[in-house]
Each structure stands twice: as structure tokens, then as C-alpha cells.
PDB file of C-alpha atoms in Angstrom:
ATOM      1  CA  UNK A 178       0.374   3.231  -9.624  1.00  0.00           C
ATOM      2  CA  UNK A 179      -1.323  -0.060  -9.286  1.00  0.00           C
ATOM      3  CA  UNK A 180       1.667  -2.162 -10.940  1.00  0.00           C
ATOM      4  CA  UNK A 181       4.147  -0.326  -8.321  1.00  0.00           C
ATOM      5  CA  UNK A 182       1.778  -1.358  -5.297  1.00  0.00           C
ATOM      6  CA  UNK A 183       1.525  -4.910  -6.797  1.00  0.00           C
ATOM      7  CA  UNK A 184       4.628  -5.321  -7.168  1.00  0.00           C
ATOM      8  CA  UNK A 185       5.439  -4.139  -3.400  1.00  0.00           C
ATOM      9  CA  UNK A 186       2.519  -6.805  -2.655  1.00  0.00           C
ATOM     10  CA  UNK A 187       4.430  -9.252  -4.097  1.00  0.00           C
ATOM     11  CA  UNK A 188       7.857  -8.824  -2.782  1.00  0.00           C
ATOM     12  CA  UNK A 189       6.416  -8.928   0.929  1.00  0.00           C
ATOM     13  CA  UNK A 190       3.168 -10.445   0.972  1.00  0.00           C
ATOM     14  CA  UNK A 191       4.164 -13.874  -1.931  1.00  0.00           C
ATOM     15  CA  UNK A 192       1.136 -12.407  -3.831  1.00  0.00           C
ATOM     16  CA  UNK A 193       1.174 -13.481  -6.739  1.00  0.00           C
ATOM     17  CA  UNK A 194      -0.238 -10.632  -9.910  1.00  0.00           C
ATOM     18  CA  UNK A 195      -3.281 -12.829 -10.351  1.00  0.00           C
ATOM     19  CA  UNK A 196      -4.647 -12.512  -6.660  1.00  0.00           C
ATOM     20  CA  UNK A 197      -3.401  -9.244  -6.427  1.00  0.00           C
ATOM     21  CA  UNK A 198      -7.241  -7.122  -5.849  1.00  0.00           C
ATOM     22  CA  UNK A 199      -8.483  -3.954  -4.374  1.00  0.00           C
ATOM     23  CA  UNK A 200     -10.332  -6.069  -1.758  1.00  0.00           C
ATOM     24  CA  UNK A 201      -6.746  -7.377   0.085  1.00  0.00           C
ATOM     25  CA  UNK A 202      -6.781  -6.301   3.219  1.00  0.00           C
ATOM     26  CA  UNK A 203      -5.072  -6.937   6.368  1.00  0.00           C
ATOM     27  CA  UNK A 204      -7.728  -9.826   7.012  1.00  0.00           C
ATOM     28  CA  UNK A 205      -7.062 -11.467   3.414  1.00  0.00           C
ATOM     29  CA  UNK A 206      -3.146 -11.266   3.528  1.00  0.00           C
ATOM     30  CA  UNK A 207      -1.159 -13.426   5.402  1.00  0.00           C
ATOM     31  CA  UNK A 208       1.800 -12.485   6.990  1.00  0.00           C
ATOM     32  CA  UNK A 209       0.353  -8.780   7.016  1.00  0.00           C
ATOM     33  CA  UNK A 210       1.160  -7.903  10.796  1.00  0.00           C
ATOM     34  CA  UNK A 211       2.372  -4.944  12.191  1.00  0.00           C
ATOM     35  CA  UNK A 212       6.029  -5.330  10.970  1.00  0.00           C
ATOM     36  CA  UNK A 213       5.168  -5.897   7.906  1.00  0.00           C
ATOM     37  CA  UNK A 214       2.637  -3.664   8.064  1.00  0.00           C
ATOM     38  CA  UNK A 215       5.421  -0.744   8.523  1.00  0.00           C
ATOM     39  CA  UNK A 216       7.877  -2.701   6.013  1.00  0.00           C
ATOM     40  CA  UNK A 217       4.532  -2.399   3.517  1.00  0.00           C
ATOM     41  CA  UNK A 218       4.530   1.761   4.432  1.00  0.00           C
ATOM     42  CA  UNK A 219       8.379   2.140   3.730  1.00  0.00           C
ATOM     43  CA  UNK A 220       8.278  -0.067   0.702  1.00  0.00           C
ATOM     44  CA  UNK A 221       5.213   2.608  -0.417  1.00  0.00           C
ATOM     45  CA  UNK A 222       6.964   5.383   0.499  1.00  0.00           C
ATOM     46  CA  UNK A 223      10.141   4.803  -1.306  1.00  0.00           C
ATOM     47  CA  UNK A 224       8.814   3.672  -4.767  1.00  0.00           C
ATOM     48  CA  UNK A 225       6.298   7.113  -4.714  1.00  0.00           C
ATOM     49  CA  UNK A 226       8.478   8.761  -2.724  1.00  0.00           C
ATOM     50  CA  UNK A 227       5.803  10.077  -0.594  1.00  0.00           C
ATOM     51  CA  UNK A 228       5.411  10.177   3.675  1.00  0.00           C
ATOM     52  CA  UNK A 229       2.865   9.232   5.187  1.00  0.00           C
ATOM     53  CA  UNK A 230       1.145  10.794   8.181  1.00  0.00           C
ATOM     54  CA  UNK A 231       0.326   8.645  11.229  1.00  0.00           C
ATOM     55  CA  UNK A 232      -3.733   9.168  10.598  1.00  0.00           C
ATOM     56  CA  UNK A 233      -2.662   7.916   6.978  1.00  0.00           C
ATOM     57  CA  UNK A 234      -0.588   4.963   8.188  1.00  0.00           C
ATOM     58  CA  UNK A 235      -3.368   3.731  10.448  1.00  0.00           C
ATOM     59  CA  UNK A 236      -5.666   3.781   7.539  1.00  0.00           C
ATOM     60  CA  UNK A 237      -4.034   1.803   4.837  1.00  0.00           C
ATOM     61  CA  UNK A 238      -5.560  -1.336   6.007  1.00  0.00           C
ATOM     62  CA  UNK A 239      -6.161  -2.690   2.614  1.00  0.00           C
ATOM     63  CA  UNK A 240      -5.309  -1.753  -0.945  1.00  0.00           C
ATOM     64  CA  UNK A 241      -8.276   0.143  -1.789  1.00  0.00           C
ATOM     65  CA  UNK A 242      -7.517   2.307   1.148  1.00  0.00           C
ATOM     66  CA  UNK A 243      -3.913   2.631  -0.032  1.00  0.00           C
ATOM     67  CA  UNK A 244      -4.476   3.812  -3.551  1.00  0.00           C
ATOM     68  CA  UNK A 245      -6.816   6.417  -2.157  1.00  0.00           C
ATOM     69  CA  UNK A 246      -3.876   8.031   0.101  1.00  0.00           C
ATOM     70  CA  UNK A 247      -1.543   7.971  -2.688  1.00  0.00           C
ATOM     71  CA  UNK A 248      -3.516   9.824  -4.907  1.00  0.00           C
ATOM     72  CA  UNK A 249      -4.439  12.298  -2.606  1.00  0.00           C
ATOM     73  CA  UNK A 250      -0.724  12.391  -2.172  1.00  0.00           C
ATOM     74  CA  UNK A 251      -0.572  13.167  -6.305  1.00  0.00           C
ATOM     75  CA  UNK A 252      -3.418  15.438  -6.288  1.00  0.00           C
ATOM     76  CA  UNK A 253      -1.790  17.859  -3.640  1.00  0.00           C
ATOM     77  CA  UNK A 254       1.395  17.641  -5.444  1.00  0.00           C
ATOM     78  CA  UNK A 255      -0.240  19.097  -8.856  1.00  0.00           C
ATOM     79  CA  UNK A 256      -1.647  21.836  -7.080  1.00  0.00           C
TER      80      UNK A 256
END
């Protein structure tokens, strides 16, 4: 799961692997507005091919925050 979001990081945010953290958040990232903060949820939501709820979207502020929502996503999903 991690790769998959690092790689997304990398695509939109130029990060490269080895600065690629739990800690990034909106703060840390530049060019993380809100387009790209809604090209980020897309990106997310086609490689897990997941949706996101609104509550969700406004949450994923950084990547600890986004790995959390995703597997919540897989838990439900084995259930």
C-alpha cells in the first residue's frame, strides 16, 4: 500500500522515494493545494479502487491520515 501511495506522491507532489514519510502533510508538501489536493484523492482512488466519503476527503491531510482511511477501506472489504 505504501509503494502505491508513494508512487502517487511522486507523480504529483516531485517527491522523491527518499523524502517520501508518514509525517508529509499538506504543510510539508509543496504544491499540495486544493486541486491537487482532489487530483491526490482521484489518483488514490483509482490505484485502490476505493471512494472516498467527503468526511474522509477532508481528513487525508497528510499521509499518515491517508493510510489509515485506506485500510479501513480494506478492513470493511474483508468483512
Amino acid at each position: 500500500m505504501e509503494d502505491k501511495i508513494k508512487y502517487i506522491f511522486g507523480e504529483l507532489f516531485k517527491i522523491k522515494s527518499e523524502d517520501f514519510s508518514q509525517d508529509l502533510d499538506v504543510n510539508t508538501v509543496l504544491g499540495w493545494d486544493s486541486m491537487n489536493h482532489l487530483n491526490l484523492i482521484i489518483a488514490l482512488e483509482e490505484s485502490f479502487n476505493v471512494s472516498f466519503t467527503t468526511e474522509e476527503v477532508i481528513l487525508m491531510t497528510n499521509v499518515k491520515a491517508i493510510i489509515e482511511i485506506l485500510r479501513g477501506k480494506d478492513e470493511r472489504r474483508a468483512v
